[in-house]
XYZ file of C-alpha atoms in Angstrom:
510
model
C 0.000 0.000 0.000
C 2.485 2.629 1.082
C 4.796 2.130 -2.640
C 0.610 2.725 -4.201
C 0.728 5.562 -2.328
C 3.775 7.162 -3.146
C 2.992 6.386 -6.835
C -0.390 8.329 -5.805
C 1.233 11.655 -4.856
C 3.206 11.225 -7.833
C 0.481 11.208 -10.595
C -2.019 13.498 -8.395
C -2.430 16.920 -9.906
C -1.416 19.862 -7.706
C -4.448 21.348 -7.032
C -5.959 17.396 -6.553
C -6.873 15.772 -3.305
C -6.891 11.916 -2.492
C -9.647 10.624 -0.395
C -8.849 6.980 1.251
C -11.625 4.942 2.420
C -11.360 2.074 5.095
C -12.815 0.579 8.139
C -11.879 0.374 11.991
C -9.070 -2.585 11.062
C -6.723 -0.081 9.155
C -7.451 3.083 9.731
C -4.643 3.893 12.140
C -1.867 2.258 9.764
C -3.437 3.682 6.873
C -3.510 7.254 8.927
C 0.518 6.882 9.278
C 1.072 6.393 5.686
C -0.730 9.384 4.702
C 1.106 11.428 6.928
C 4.289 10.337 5.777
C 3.441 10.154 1.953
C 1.239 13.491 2.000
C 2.697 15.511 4.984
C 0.421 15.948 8.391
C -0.652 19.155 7.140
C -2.653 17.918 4.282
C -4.911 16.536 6.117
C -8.066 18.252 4.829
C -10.369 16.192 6.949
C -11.032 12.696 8.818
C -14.407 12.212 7.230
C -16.749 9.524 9.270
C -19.125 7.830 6.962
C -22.396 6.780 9.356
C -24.360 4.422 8.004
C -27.585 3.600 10.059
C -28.540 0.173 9.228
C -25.546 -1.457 10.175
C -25.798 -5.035 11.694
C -25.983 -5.315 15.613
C -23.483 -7.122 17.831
C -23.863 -9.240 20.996
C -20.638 -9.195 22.720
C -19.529 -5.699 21.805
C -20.860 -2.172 20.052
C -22.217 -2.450 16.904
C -19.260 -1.223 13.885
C -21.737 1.715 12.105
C -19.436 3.904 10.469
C -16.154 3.833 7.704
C -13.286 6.459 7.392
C -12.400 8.692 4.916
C -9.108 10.405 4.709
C -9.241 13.503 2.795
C -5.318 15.027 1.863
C -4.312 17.642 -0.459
C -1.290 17.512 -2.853
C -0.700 21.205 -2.137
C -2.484 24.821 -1.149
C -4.014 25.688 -3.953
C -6.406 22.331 -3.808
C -10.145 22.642 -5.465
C -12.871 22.687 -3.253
C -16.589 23.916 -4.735
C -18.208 23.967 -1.350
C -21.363 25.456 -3.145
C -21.888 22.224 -5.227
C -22.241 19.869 -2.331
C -25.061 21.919 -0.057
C -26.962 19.618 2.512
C -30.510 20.033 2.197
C -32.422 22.360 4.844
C -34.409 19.981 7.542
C -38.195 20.695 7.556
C -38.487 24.311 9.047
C -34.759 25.401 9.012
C -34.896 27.675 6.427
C -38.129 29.350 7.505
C -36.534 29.311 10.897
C -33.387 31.309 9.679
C -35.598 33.816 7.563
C -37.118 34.891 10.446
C -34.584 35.159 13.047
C -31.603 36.786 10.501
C -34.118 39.546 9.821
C -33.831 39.447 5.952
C -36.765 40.567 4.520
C -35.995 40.696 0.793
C -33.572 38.309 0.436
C -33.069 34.856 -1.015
C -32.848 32.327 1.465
C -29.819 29.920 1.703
C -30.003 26.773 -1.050
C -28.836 24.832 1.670
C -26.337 23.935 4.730
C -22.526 23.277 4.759
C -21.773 20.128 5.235
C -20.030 18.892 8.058
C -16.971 15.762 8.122
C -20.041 13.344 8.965
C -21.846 11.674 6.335
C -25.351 10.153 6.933
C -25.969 7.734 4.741
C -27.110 4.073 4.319
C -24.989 1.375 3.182
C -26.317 -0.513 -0.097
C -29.321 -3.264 0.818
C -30.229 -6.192 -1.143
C -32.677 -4.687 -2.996
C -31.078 -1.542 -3.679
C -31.553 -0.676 -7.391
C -28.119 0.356 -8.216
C -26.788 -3.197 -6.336
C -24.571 -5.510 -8.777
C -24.001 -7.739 -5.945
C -20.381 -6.492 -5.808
C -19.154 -7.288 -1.735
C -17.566 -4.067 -1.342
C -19.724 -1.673 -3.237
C -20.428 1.488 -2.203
C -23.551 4.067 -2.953
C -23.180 6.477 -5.750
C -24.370 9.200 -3.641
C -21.166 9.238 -1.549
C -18.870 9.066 -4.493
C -21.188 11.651 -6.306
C -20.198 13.965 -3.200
C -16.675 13.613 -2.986
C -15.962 13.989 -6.602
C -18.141 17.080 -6.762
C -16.289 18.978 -3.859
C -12.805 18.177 -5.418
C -12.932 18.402 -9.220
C -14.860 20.162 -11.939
C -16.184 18.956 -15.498
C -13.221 17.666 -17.587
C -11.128 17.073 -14.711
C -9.397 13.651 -14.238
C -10.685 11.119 -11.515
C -8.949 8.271 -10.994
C -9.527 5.109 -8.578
C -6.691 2.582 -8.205
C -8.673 -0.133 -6.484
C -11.613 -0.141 -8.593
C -14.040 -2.437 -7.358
C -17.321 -3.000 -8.865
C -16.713 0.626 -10.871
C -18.432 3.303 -8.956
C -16.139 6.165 -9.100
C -16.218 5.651 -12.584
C -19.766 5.286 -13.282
C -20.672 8.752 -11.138
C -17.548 10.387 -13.011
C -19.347 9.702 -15.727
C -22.207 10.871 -15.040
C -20.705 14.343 -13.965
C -19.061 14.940 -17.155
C -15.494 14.142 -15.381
C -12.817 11.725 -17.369
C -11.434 9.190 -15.277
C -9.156 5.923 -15.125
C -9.526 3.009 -12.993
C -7.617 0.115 -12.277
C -7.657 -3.328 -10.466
C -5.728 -6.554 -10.087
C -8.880 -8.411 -9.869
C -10.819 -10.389 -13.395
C -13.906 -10.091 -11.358
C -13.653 -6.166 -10.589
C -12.718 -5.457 -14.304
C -15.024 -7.682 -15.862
C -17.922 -5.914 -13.080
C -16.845 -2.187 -13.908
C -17.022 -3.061 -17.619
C -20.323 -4.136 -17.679
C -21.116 -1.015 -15.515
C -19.812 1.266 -17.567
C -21.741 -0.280 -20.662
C -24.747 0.444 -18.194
C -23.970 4.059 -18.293
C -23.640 4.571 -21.754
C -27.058 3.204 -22.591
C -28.492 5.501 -19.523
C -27.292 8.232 -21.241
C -27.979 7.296 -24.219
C -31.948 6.436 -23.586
C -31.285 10.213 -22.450
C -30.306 11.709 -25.003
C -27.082 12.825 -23.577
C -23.835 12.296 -24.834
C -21.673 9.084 -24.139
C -18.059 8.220 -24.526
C -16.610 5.197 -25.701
C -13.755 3.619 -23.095
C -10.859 1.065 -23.735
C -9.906 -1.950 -21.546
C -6.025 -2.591 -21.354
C -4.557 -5.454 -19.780
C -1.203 -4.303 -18.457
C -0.055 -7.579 -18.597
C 0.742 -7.739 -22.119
C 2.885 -4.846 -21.643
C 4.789 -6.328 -19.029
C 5.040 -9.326 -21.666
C 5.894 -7.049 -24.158
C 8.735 -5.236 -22.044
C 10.158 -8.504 -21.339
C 10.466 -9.580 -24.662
C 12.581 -6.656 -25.905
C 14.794 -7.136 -22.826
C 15.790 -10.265 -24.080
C 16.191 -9.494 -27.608
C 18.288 -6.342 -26.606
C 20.147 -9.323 -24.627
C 23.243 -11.041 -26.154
C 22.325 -13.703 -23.943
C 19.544 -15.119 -25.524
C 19.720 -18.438 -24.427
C 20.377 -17.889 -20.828
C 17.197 -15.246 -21.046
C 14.530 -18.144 -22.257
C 15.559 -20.510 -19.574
C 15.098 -17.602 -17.046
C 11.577 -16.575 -18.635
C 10.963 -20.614 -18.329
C 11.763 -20.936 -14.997
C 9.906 -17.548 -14.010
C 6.979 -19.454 -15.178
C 7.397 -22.307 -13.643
C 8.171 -20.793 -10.073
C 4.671 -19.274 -10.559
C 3.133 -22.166 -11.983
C 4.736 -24.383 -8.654
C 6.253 -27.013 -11.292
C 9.901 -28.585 -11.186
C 12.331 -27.985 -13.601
C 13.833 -31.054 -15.731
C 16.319 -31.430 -18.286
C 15.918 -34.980 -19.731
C 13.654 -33.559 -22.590
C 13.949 -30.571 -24.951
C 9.849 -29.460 -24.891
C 9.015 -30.977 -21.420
C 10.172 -28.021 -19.030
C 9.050 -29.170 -15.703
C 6.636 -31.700 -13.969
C 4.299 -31.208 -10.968
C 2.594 -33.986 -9.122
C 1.997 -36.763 -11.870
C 2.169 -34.507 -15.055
C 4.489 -32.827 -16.933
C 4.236 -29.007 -17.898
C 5.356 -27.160 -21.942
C 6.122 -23.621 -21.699
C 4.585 -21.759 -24.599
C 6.690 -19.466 -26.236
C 6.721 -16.057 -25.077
C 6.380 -14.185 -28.723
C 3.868 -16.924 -30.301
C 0.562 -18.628 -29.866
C 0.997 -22.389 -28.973
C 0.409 -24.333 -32.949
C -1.306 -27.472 -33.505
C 2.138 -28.387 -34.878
C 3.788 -27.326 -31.816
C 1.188 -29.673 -29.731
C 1.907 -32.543 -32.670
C 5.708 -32.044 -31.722
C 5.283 -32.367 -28.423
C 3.049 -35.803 -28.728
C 5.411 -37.525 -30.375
C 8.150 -36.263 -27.311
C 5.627 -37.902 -25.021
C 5.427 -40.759 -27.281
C 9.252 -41.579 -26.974
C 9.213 -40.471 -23.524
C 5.934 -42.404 -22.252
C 4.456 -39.631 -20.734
C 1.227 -39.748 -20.953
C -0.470 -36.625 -18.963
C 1.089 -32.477 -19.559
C 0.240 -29.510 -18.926
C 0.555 -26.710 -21.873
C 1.268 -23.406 -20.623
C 0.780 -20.821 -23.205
C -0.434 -16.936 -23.701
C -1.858 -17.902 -26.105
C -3.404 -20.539 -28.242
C -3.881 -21.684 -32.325
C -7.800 -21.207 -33.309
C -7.424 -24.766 -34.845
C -7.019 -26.519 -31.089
C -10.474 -27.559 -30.755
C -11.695 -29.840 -28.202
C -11.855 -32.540 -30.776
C -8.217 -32.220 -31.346
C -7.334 -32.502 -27.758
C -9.702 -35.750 -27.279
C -8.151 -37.038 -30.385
C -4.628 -36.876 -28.651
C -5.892 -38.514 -25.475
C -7.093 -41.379 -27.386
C -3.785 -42.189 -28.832
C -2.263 -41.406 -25.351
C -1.643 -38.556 -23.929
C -3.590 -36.352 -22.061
C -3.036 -32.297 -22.699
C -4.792 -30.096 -20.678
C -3.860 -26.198 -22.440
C -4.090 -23.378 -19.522
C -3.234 -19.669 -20.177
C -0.466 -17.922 -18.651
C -1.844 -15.372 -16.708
C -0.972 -11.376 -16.813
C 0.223 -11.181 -13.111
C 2.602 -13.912 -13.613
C 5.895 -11.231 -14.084
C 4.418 -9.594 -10.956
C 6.880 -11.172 -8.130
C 4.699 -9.859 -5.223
C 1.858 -12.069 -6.800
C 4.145 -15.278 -7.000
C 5.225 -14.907 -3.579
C 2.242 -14.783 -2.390
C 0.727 -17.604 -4.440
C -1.806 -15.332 -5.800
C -1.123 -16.400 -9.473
C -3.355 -18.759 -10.979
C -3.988 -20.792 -14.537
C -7.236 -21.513 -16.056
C -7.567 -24.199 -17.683
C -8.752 -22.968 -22.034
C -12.091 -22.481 -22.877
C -13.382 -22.883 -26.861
C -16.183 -20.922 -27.954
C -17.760 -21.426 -31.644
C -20.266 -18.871 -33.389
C -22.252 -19.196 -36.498
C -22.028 -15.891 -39.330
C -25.003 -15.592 -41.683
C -23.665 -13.099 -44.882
C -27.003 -11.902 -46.770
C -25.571 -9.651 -48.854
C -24.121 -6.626 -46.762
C -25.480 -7.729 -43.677
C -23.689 -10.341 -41.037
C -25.690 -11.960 -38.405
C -23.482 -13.763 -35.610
C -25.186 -16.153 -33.378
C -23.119 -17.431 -30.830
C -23.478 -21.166 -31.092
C -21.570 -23.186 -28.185
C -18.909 -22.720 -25.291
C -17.096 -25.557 -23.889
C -14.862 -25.337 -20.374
C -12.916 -27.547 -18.768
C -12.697 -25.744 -15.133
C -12.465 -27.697 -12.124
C -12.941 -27.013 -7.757
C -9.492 -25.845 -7.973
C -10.512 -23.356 -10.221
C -13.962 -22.016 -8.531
C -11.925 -21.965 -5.114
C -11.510 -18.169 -5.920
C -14.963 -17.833 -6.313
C -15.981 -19.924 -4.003
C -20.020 -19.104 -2.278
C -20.633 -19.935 0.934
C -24.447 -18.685 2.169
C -25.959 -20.006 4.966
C -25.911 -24.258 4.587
C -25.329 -23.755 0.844
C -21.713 -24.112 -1.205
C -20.731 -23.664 -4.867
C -18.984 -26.745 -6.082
C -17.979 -27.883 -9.629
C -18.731 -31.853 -10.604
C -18.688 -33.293 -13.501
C -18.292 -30.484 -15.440
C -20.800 -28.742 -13.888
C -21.395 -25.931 -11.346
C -23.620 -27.614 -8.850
C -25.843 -25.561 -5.194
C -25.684 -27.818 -2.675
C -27.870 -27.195 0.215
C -28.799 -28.824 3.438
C -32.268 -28.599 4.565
C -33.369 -28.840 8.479
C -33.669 -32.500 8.323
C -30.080 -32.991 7.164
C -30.751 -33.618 3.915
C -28.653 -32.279 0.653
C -30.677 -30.980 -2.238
C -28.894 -30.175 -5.804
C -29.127 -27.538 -8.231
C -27.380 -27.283 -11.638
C -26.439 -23.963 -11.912
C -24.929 -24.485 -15.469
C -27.947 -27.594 -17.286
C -26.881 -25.860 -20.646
C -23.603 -24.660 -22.550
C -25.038 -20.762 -22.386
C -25.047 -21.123 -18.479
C -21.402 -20.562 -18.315
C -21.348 -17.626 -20.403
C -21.603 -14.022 -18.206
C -20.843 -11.584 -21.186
C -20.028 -12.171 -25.490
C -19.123 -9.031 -27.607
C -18.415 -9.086 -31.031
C -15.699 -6.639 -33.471
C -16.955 -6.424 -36.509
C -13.755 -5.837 -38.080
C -10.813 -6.805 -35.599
C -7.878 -5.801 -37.668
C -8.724 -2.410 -38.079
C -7.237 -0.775 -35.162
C -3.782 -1.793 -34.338
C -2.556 -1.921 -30.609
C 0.463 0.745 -30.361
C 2.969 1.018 -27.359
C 4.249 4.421 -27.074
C 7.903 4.673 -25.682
C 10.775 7.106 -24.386
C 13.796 6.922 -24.996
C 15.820 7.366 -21.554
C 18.917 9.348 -22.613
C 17.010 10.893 -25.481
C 13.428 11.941 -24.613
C 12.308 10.612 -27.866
C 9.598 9.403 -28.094
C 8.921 5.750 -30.322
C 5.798 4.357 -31.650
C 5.664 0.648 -31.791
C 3.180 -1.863 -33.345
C 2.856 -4.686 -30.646
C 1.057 -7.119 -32.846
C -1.751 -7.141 -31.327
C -4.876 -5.389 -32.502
C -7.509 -3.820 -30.334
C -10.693 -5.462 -29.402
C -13.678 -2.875 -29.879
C -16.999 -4.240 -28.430
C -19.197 -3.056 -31.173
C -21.802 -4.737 -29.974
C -22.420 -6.863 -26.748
C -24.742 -8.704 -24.409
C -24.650 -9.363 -20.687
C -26.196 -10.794 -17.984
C -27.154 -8.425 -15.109
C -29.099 -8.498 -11.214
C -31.825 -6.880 -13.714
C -31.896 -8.424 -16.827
C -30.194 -12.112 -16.344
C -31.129 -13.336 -19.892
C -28.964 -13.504 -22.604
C -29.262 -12.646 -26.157
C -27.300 -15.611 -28.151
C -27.867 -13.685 -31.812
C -26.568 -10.162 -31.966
C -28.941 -7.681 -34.686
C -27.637 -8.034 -38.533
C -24.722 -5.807 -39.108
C -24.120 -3.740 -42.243
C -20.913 -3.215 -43.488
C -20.559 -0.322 -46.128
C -18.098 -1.673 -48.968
C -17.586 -5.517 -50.210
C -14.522 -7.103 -48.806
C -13.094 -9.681 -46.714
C -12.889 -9.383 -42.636
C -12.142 -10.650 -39.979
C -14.143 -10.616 -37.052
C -13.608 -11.000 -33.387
C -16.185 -12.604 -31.265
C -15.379 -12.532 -27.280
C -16.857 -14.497 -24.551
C -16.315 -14.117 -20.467
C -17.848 -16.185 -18.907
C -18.837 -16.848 -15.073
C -15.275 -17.498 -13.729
C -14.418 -14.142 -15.510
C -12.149 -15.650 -17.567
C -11.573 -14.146 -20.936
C -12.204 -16.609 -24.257
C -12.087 -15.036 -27.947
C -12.293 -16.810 -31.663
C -10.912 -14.723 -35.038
C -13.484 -16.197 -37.572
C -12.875 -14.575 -41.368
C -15.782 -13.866 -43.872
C -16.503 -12.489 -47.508
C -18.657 -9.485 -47.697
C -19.450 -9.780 -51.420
C-alpha cells in the first residue's frame, strides 16, 4: 500500500486531493502512511461515513461507520463547497428567515456540510446493487468527486471495485481511469460502464466510448525486448521458463527438450513467449511424449492456435496422452503475486459462433462454449451462504444445500452450454485498429511508436447478464458493413469465472 501511495502523490495533480476509504481494522496504519506520503498538514479532513442500518453485535458495540481520509497535494487544492449543499431539515430555512431579519432576500439553497456523512450502506434490494461485496452508494462518491474536481477534470480510482467512481464520473461529465488486479472487478466495472452509456444514451445525452487494457501484455511485451536487446539469448529463455514455472509451482527437468518441468503426476510445456501455442507445436510435443511415455502435460501458453479444438485434444488422449492447455496469466511477471501464491492458470475455454452473410449484412449467433474448469478453479470464487456451497462436478457448477432435516438438495447452476457464459461481444472488423505502445527513450526523450502485434478489441456490440436483466441474447442484430470485402471478425466471450475466451473467424462481404 504505502509504494501505491507514493505512486499516488506522484500522478495526483497539484491542485488534486486523495480521499482513502477504510474501516476500523486499518485506519490507524493507513492514517501513518498518509502522513508520511502526504505531509500531516494535508490533512483536509477525517471524514466519518455513518451508516444507520448497520448489523448489531452481541458481545460488543455495533461497527456503524467507515473512514475517509481527505489530503491535499498542495495549497491551492479545489474545493466547490457550493456544489455539495446539505438540504435544509423541515423548518430550518423558515426558521433562519425569520430570526436573521432578511426581509428581501433569497434564502440559503442549503447547509454546509459537516466531516459526517449520513448515509445508508447498499441493501439487497437496492436498485443500483450488482451484488459487488464491497460496493459502495453512488451518492457518496457523487459527493466527494463534486467537492474536489470540476467537469473535464481527471478522476482516478486505483482499487476499482465493482466501478463506482467511474460510473458517477461519468455521469458528472469528469474523465477518469480506474484500475484493479482483480478479473472479477474489471469484468464488473465493464459491464457497468456499458450500463452508463445506454443511460445516457436512452437520455439523449452524450456518451463516450472507453478502452480496456490489460497491463499484462505490456509487461510481456517489455520482457520480450529485454531479451532481444540481450546477447544472452539463451540464458534469457531458460530464465523466462523458470519464471513461469516458479509461478506455476512445477519442477524444472532437463531430460527432454519441450518438457520443461513436472508437478505432481504430469508434466508441464512452456509456450513461447512471442507466439501462440500451434497445432504443430502440440503434434511435436506428442510424439516427445510418445518416446518419452508420458502420458499426462500440462501446456502453458499466452496464447493458443484457433485450430485446437476440443476434438483435437480428445483425439490426442485417445492415442495417449492427455493435454490439458491453460493460459499464462498477466500477473505472472508480478513477483509480489508469486510470492504470495496469488497467481493462478485456467484451464482454455473454446467458444464457436455461427455468421449468416445476406448480402451486406452479417448476423453472428453465438453457437456453443465448452470449459474444462475444475474445484481448484472455482476456489476463488468460491459461495458460501448459509448451509449452501458452490462446487464444480462433472463439469458442472452444482448448489448444494442442506435442509433442516439434514438432507442435501442439488441444483445445476450451469444444465446448458449458455449457463457458463456471463458476457459475449463481437468486433466487426478486428484488424482495423492496431494496438500501439508508445515509448521514451531514456537518454534521449524521444519518443517511439511501436506496433505490438496485437490489434484492439472494440466491443461493437455486446450482451450481458445483469441483477436486472439475467437473460442472454445468443444472436446479436444483422450488421451492415458499407463496402464488399473480406474481414475478420472478433467474437469474445467471459464467462462466469471471468475468464476471458475469444475466436478470429474470417468472412466475404461480397
Amino acid at each position: 500500500m504505502y509504494e501505491r501511495l507514493r505512486l499516488i502523490h506522484d500522478l495526483l495533480a497539484n491542485d488534486g486531493s486523495i480521499y482513502v476509504h477504510c474501516d476500523w481494522r486499518v485506519s490507524s496504519v493507513i492514517r501513518l502512511m498518509l502522513d508520511d506520503v502526504f505531509g500531516k498538514e494535508n490533512l483536509v479532513n477525517m471524514i466519518i461515513w455513518y451508516y444507520k442500518n448497520a448489523s448489531r453485535g452481541k458481545c460488543k458495540l455495533a461497527n456503524s461507520h467507515d473512514n475517509i481520509f481527505w489530503y491535499k497535494k498542495g495549497e491551492n487544492y479545489k474545493f466547490n463547497l457550493s456544489d455539495i449543499l446539505v438540504p435544509f431539515e423541515s423548518g430550518m430555512t423558515e426558521w433562519r428567515y425569520n430570526q436573521g431579519g432578511q426581509k428581501g432576500k433569497e434564502a440559503p439553497k442549503g447547509k454546509t456540510p459537516d466531516d459526517v456523512i449520513t448515509l445508508a450502506a447498499l441493501n439487497a434490494m437496492a436498485q443500483e446493487r450488482i451484488g459487488y461485496p464491497t460496493q459502495k452508494p453512488e451518492a457518496l462518491l457523487e459527493r466527494i468527486i463534486k467537492a474536489s474536481s470540476n467537469e473535464g477534470d481527471l478522476v482516478a480510482d486505483f482499487f476499482c471495485g465493482s466501478g463506482t467512481t467511474a460510473a458517477v464520473a461519468e455521469k458528472l461529465g469528469r474523465k477518469w481511469i480506474t484500475c484493479d488486479l482483480g478479473r472479477f472487478a474489471i469484468h464488473t466495472t465493464r459491464k457497468r460502464l456499458i450500463g452508463v452509456q445506454r443511460e445516457l444514451c436512452s437520455a439523449g445525452k452524450d456518451y463516450r466510448a472507453f478502452e480496456v487494457l490489460n497491463l499484462g501484455k505490456y509487461e510481456r511485451q517489455f520482457f520480450m525486448d529485454d531479451m532481444c536487446k540481450s546477447i544472452g539469448n539463451i540464458r534469457n529463455e531458460e530464465q523466462y521458463i523458470n519464471l513461469i514455472l516458479e509461478a506455476y509451482k512445477a519442477k524444472r527437468i532437463d531430460n527432454a527438450p519441450l518438457l520443461h518441468g513436472i508437478k505432481g503426476d504430469r508434466f508441464v510445456h512452456i509456450g513461447a513467449l512471442d507466439m501462440p501455442v500451434t497445432q504443430t507445436r502440440l503434434g511435436d510435443l506428442f510424439e516427445e511424449c510418445r518416446k518419452q511415455m508420458v502420458m499426462a502435460v500440462d501446456v502453458l501458453g499466452f496464447e493458443f492456435e484457433m485450430g485446437l479444438t476440443p476434438q483435437y485434444i480428445q483425439k490426442l488422449k485417445e492415442q495417449g496422452v492427455d493435454f490439458r492447455l491453460k493460459y499464462i496469466p498477466r500477473d505472472v511477471f508480478d513477483r509480489r503475486a508469486v510470492e504470495r501464491n496469488q497467481v493462478h492458470f485456467y484451464d482454455v475455454a473454446y467458444l464457436d459462433a455461427q455468421c449468416k452473410v445476406v448480402g451486406r449484412r452479417l448476423t453472428v449467433s453465438l453457437s456453443d462454449f465448452v470449459s474444462n474448469y475444475t474445484q481448484d478453479d472455482l476456489d476463488d470464487v468460491e459461495v458460501k451462504a448459509g448451509r449452501s456451497r458452490i462446487v464444480i462436478d462433472s463439469g458442472m457448477i452444482i448448489k448444494r444445500e442442506v435442509n433442516k432435516e439434514g438432507v442435501v438438495n442439488e441444483t445445476i447452476l450451469t444444465e446448458n452450454w449458455h449457463d457458463w457464459v456471463d458476457y459475449w461481444a463481437i468486433d466487426y472488423n478486428y484488424e482495423d485498429k492496431r494496438e500501439i505502445i508508445c515509448t521514451k527513450d531514456k537518454e534521449t526523450g524521444e519518443e517511439h511508436e511501436t506496433w505490438t502485434g496485437n490489434y484492439i478489441f472494440e466491443n461493437e456490440w455486446q450482451s450481458f447478464r445483469t441483477k436486472q436483466s439475467p437473460t442472454l441474447e445468443l444472436t446479436a442484430p444483422p450488421h451492415l458493413y458499407d463496402r464488399p470485402g473480406r474481414y475478420k471478425i472478433m467474437v469474445k466471450v467471459v464467462d462466469i469465472l471471468g475468464i476471458d475466451t475469444s475466436k478470429v473467424i474470417e468472412i466475404v462481404i461480397l
